[in-house]
GROMACS .gro file of C-alpha atoms in nm:
model
  259
    1MET     CA    1   1.317   0.025   4.128
    2LYS     CA    2   1.073   0.220   4.326
    3LEU     CA    3   0.898  -0.069   4.437
    4MET     CA    4   1.209  -0.268   4.543
    5ASP     CA    5   1.353   0.072   4.721
    6LEU     CA    6   0.988   0.102   4.875
    7PHE     CA    7   1.037  -0.296   4.988
    8LEU     CA    8   1.357  -0.217   5.108
    9ALA     CA    9   1.277   0.046   5.339
   10ARG     CA   10   0.963  -0.104   5.488
   11SER     CA   11   1.205  -0.429   5.535
   12LEU     CA   12   1.444  -0.193   5.705
   13SER     CA   13   1.210  -0.029   5.921
   14THR     CA   14   1.057  -0.352   6.014
   15TYR     CA   15   1.425  -0.457   6.133
   16PHE     CA   16   1.455  -0.163   6.324
   17LEU     CA   17   1.091  -0.232   6.471
   18LEU     CA   18   1.195  -0.570   6.625
   19GLN     CA   19   1.515  -0.478   6.740
   20SER     CA   20   1.323  -0.216   6.955
   21PHE     CA   21   1.071  -0.429   7.038
   22VAL     CA   22   1.302  -0.760   7.147
   23LEU     CA   23   1.553  -0.467   7.334
   24LEU     CA   24   1.215  -0.365   7.509
   25ILE     CA   25   1.130  -0.682   7.627
   26LEU     CA   26   1.471  -0.766   7.762
   27CYS     CA   27   1.450  -0.430   7.977
   28PHE     CA   28   1.117  -0.503   8.096
   29HIS     CA   29   1.220  -0.876   8.174
   30SER     CA   30   1.551  -0.748   8.331
   31ASN     CA   31   1.340  -0.475   8.555
   32SER     CA   32   1.081  -0.723   8.669
   33MET     CA   33   1.315  -0.948   8.807
   34CYS     CA   34   1.566  -0.697   8.932
   35PRO     CA   35   1.584  -0.709   9.347
   36LYS     CA   36   1.415  -0.422   9.565
   37GLY     CA   37   1.636  -0.156   9.606
   38CYS     CA   38   1.898  -0.253   9.274
   39LEU     CA   39   1.905  -0.122   8.946
   40CYS     CA   40   1.910  -0.341   8.655
   41SER     CA   41   2.045  -0.252   8.313
   42HIS     CA   42   2.117  -0.509   8.028
   43ILE     CA   43   2.382  -0.385   7.728
   44THR     CA   44   2.575  -0.668   7.638
   45SER     CA   45   2.519  -0.840   7.964
   46LEU     CA   46   2.292  -0.814   8.261
   47ASN     CA   47   2.452  -0.550   8.554
   48VAL     CA   48   2.286  -0.578   8.888
   49SER     CA   49   2.372  -0.290   9.100
   50CYS     CA   50   2.286  -0.304   9.451
   51SER     CA   51   2.503  -0.013   9.599
   52ASN     CA   52   2.445   0.182   9.921
   53ALA     CA   53   2.095  -0.004   9.920
   54ASN     CA   54   2.045  -0.025  10.290
   55LEU     CA   55   2.058  -0.429  10.240
   56LYS     CA   56   2.131  -0.644  10.580
   57GLU     CA   57   2.174  -0.960  10.358
   58ILE     CA   58   2.246  -1.087   9.974
   59PRO     CA   59   1.964  -1.068   9.797
   60LYS     CA   60   1.817  -1.437   9.714
   61ASP     CA   61   1.618  -1.348   9.414
   62LEU     CA   62   1.906  -1.241   9.207
   63PRO     CA   63   1.813  -1.285   8.827
   64PRO     CA   64   1.985  -1.579   8.714
   65ASP     CA   65   2.146  -1.442   8.432
   66THR     CA   66   2.352  -1.179   8.666
   67ALA     CA   67   2.672  -1.115   8.518
   68LEU     CA   68   2.782  -0.829   8.743
   69LEU     CA   69   2.683  -0.793   9.055
   70TYR     CA   70   2.745  -0.495   9.292
   71LEU     CA   71   2.675  -0.522   9.683
   72ASP     CA   72   2.928  -0.300   9.753
   73SER     CA   73   2.881  -0.044  10.107
   74ASN     CA   74   2.553  -0.185  10.267
   75GLN     CA   75   2.526  -0.357  10.590
   76ILE     CA   76   2.601  -0.739  10.476
   77ARG     CA   77   2.739  -0.982  10.754
   78SER     CA   78   2.772  -1.254  10.601
   79VAL     CA   79   2.775  -1.461  10.275
   80PRO     CA   80   2.575  -1.811  10.357
   81ASN     CA   81   2.661  -2.140  10.147
   82GLU     CA   82   2.566  -2.165   9.808
   83ILE     CA   83   2.389  -1.796   9.785
   84PHE     CA   84   2.512  -1.749   9.442
   85LYS     CA   85   2.508  -2.127   9.274
   86ASP     CA   86   2.254  -2.068   9.049
   87LEU     CA   87   2.436  -1.718   8.894
   88HIS     CA   88   2.589  -1.934   8.614
   89GLN     CA   89   2.742  -1.641   8.418
   90LEU     CA   90   2.844  -1.403   8.707
   91LYS     CA   91   3.185  -1.242   8.669
   92VAL     CA   92   3.233  -0.966   8.877
   93LEU     CA   93   3.123  -0.955   9.255
   94ASN     CA   94   3.152  -0.683   9.476
   95LEU     CA   95   3.078  -0.739   9.841
   96SER     CA   96   3.365  -0.446   9.928
   97LYS     CA   97   3.255  -0.169  10.227
   98ASN     CA   98   3.002  -0.444  10.430
   99VAL     CA   99   3.039  -0.539  10.807
  100ILE     CA  100   3.070  -0.903  10.645
  101GLU     CA  101   3.220  -1.086  10.937
  102SER     CA  102   3.149  -1.497  10.822
  103ILE     CA  103   3.207  -1.658  10.493
  104GLU     CA  104   3.098  -2.010  10.468
  105GLU     CA  105   3.288  -2.254  10.307
  106GLN     CA  106   3.069  -2.341  10.030
  107ALA     CA  107   2.958  -1.947   9.999
  108PHE     CA  108   3.068  -1.932   9.587
  109LYS     CA  109   3.050  -2.280   9.505
  110GLY     CA  110   2.833  -2.261   9.108
  111VAL     CA  111   3.051  -1.964   9.062
  112THR     CA  112   3.406  -2.049   9.089
  113ASP     CA  113   3.458  -2.126   8.744
  114THR     CA  114   3.300  -1.814   8.608
  115LEU     CA  115   3.395  -1.557   8.830
  116GLN     CA  116   3.689  -1.330   8.737
  117THR     CA  117   3.717  -1.046   9.026
  118LEU     CA  118   3.537  -1.080   9.375
  119ASP     CA  119   3.607  -0.791   9.601
  120LEU     CA  120   3.615  -0.852   9.976
  121SER     CA  121   3.781  -0.547  10.094
  122ASN     CA  122   3.708  -0.329  10.398
  123ASN     CA  123   3.477  -0.570  10.575
  124LYS     CA  124   3.539  -0.730  10.907
  125ILE     CA  125   3.662  -1.078  10.820
  126LYS     CA  126   3.915  -1.200  11.076
  127SER     CA  127   3.934  -1.582  10.954
  128VAL     CA  128   3.758  -1.818  10.702
  129HIS     CA  129   3.775  -2.172  10.627
  130LYS     CA  130   4.084  -2.300  10.456
  131ASP     CA  131   3.915  -2.390  10.131
  132THR     CA  132   3.667  -2.064  10.117
  133PHE     CA  133   3.871  -1.943   9.809
  134SER     CA  134   4.047  -2.229   9.672
  135LYS     CA  135   3.886  -2.343   9.372
  136LEU     CA  136   3.780  -1.969   9.273
  137LYS     CA  137   3.975  -1.920   8.880
  138GLY     CA  138   3.964  -1.565   8.922
  139ARG     CA  139   4.138  -1.272   9.181
  140ALA     CA  140   3.988  -1.204   9.513
  141GLN     CA  141   4.033  -0.866   9.680
  142ILE     CA  142   4.059  -0.919  10.071
  143SER     CA  143   4.280  -0.671  10.161
  144ASP     CA  144   4.163  -0.359  10.477
  145ASN     CA  145   3.996  -0.654  10.674
  146PRO     CA  146   4.102  -0.739  11.035
  147TRP     CA  147   4.254  -1.057  11.002
  148HIS     CA  148   4.407  -1.330  11.231
  149CYS     CA  149   4.730  -1.479  11.107
  150ASP     CA  150   4.767  -1.813  11.163
  151CYS     CA  151   4.829  -2.164  10.970
  152THR     CA  152   4.472  -2.129  10.794
  153LEU     CA  153   4.521  -1.769  10.694
  154GLN     CA  154   4.845  -1.910  10.535
  155GLN     CA  155   4.670  -2.183  10.351
  156VAL     CA  156   4.395  -1.976  10.235
  157LEU     CA  157   4.685  -1.745  10.086
  158HIS     CA  158   4.851  -2.050   9.975
  159ASP     CA  159   4.577  -2.147   9.727
  160MET     CA  160   4.425  -1.822   9.608
  161PRO     CA  161   4.517  -1.666   9.256
  162SER     CA  162   4.779  -1.388   9.295
  163LYS     CA  163   4.863  -1.543   9.628
  164HIS     CA  164   5.211  -1.298   9.672
  165GLU     CA  165   5.067  -1.002   9.599
  166THR     CA  166   4.770  -1.043   9.807
  167ALA     CA  167   4.933  -1.173  10.090
  168SER     CA  168   5.166  -0.832  10.094
  169ASN     CA  169   4.850  -0.659  10.102
  170ILE     CA  170   4.707  -0.817  10.423
  171ILE     CA  171   4.785  -0.676  10.750
  172CYS     CA  172   4.770  -0.860  11.091
  173GLU     CA  173   4.541  -0.730  11.295
  174THR     CA  174   4.563  -1.042  11.566
  175ALA     CA  175   4.845  -1.357  11.541
  176VAL     CA  176   4.985  -1.621  11.661
  177LEU     CA  177   5.297  -1.468  11.752
  178GLU     CA  178   5.249  -1.141  11.939
  179GLN     CA  179   5.541  -1.000  11.728
  180HIS     CA  180   5.328  -1.039  11.395
  181THR     CA  181   5.062  -0.796  11.506
  182GLY     CA  182   5.036  -0.492  11.336
  183LYS     CA  183   5.246  -0.634  11.017
  184SER     CA  184   5.205  -0.744  10.683
  185PHE     CA  185   5.122  -1.090  10.613
  186LEU     CA  186   5.374  -1.179  10.417
  187SER     CA  187   5.652  -1.040  10.655
  188ALA     CA  188   5.510  -1.255  10.933
  189ALA     CA  189   5.553  -1.559  10.688
  190ASN     CA  190   5.922  -1.498  10.623
  191GLU     CA  191   5.975  -1.467  10.937
  192ALA     CA  192   5.784  -1.812  11.072
  193ASP     CA  193   5.639  -2.105  10.907
  194LEU     CA  194   5.276  -2.083  11.071
  195CYS     CA  195   5.154  -2.395  10.996
  196ASN     CA  196   5.503  -2.564  11.139
  197LEU     CA  197   5.472  -2.346  11.448
  198SER     CA  198   5.125  -2.485  11.485
  199LYS     CA  199   5.248  -2.875  11.446
  200LYS     CA  200   5.573  -2.770  11.656
  201THR     CA  201   5.328  -2.607  11.958
  202THR     CA  202   5.117  -2.963  11.914
  203ASP     CA  203   5.451  -3.141  11.961
  204VAL     CA  204   5.570  -2.978  12.244
  205ALA     CA  205   5.199  -3.016  12.414
  206MET     CA  206   5.191  -3.404  12.377
  207LEU     CA  207   5.531  -3.420  12.488
  208VAL     CA  208   5.443  -3.242  12.812
  209THR     CA  209   5.160  -3.446  12.882
  210MET     CA  210   5.367  -3.749  12.795
  211PHE     CA  211   5.614  -3.644  13.043
  212GLY     CA  212   5.342  -3.520  13.322
  213TRP     CA  213   5.180  -3.937  13.240
  214PHE     CA  214   5.496  -4.074  13.301
  215THR     CA  215   5.580  -3.841  13.652
  216MET     CA  216   5.256  -4.024  13.760
  217VAL     CA  217   5.318  -4.363  13.722
  218ILE     CA  218   5.679  -4.325  13.869
  219SER     CA  219   5.594  -4.106  14.147
  220TYR     CA  220   5.319  -4.405  14.192
  221VAL     CA  221   5.543  -4.699  14.155
  222VAL     CA  222   5.752  -4.526  14.418
  223TYR     CA  223   5.459  -4.488  14.667
  224TYR     CA  224   5.412  -4.787  14.675
  225VAL     CA  225   5.708  -4.972  14.689
  226ARG     CA  226   5.743  -4.698  14.999
  227GLN     CA  227   5.415  -4.826  15.157
  228ASN     CA  228   5.511  -5.174  15.139
  229GLN     CA  229   5.854  -5.092  15.299
  230GLU     CA  230   5.670  -4.937  15.574
  231ASP     CA  231   5.428  -5.232  15.617
  232ALA     CA  232   5.684  -5.474  15.607
  233ARG     CA  233   5.895  -5.262  15.916
  234ARG     CA  234   5.595  -5.228  16.124
  235HIS     CA  235   5.493  -5.615  16.080
  236LEU     CA  236   5.863  -5.730  16.171
  237GLU     CA  237   5.840  -5.462  16.451
  238TYR     CA  238   5.497  -5.632  16.547
  239LEU     CA  239   5.706  -5.984  16.545
  240LYS     CA  240   5.951  -5.854  16.766
  241SER     CA  241   5.709  -5.698  17.049
  242LEU     CA  242   5.551  -6.050  17.052
  243PRO     CA  243   5.707  -6.194  17.438
  244SER     CA  244   5.921  -6.489  17.385
  245LYS     CA  245   5.764  -6.900  17.404
  246GLN     CA  246   5.769  -7.009  17.769
  247LYS     CA  247   5.884  -7.366  17.845
  248LYS     CA  248   5.649  -7.644  18.018
  249PRO     CA  249   5.713  -7.726  18.342
  250GLU     CA  250   5.713  -8.081  18.347
  251GLU     CA  251   6.060  -7.967  18.113
  252SER     CA  252   6.171  -7.785  18.432
  253ASP     CA  253   6.162  -8.061  18.637
  254ASP     CA  254   6.327  -8.328  18.404
  255ILE     CA  255   6.632  -8.108  18.379
  256SER     CA  256   6.607  -8.085  18.738
  257THR     CA  257   6.639  -8.441  18.814
  258VAL     CA  258   6.913  -8.490  18.539
  259LEU     CA  259   7.127  -8.258  18.750
   0.00000   0.00000   0.00000
């Protein structure tokens, strides 16, 4: 019995020792791959925190098993194409409180299926490509940005999850229609379909252009006709100004003889 107890005690000690060793290896592995200025912790999944790290761009050496990534409160200006493509376990991405102005169309390629929360609030974003967020399965927060309200933004919000709630939080810093400036996008969209408005504007421009060409053609035809009439009149006046044909002297003598 004592031997059994001793064996169990040693087995239990060995188990805890191995578990501690594995955790140590995981922690060492995560810290060794952690980007400069960031803190990495591994409990159930890898958490990479780069908040307030004075970053000017998104780190390119992020651990591939990153699940939670915090890049908030930095000086990041752009989100390049495929920057997160190797982070196949990414669930939470916080890019809030930066100075982001541009987000490329394929910026979130590779994480569209796994990403559950994307926070882009409090940045400098005015416009994005209409397909930038279209494949995201999770919810994106894009409020508190100086958005330009136009057809492109309408298409962006139409394809986003929870689009109605998101649209109500977006304020138009500028807009296609001046009266929409300062209003929420939802209010502006209720007043006018911005995509149809764009189409109408294009149609009017085409009509104006066609009318201009038609006017030019008519003017040319009228000018051409008047010019020909003027040339014909001048030619007729010239013919009238010519002296009449004089009779030959022989013909005059014959007439006198007859008389």
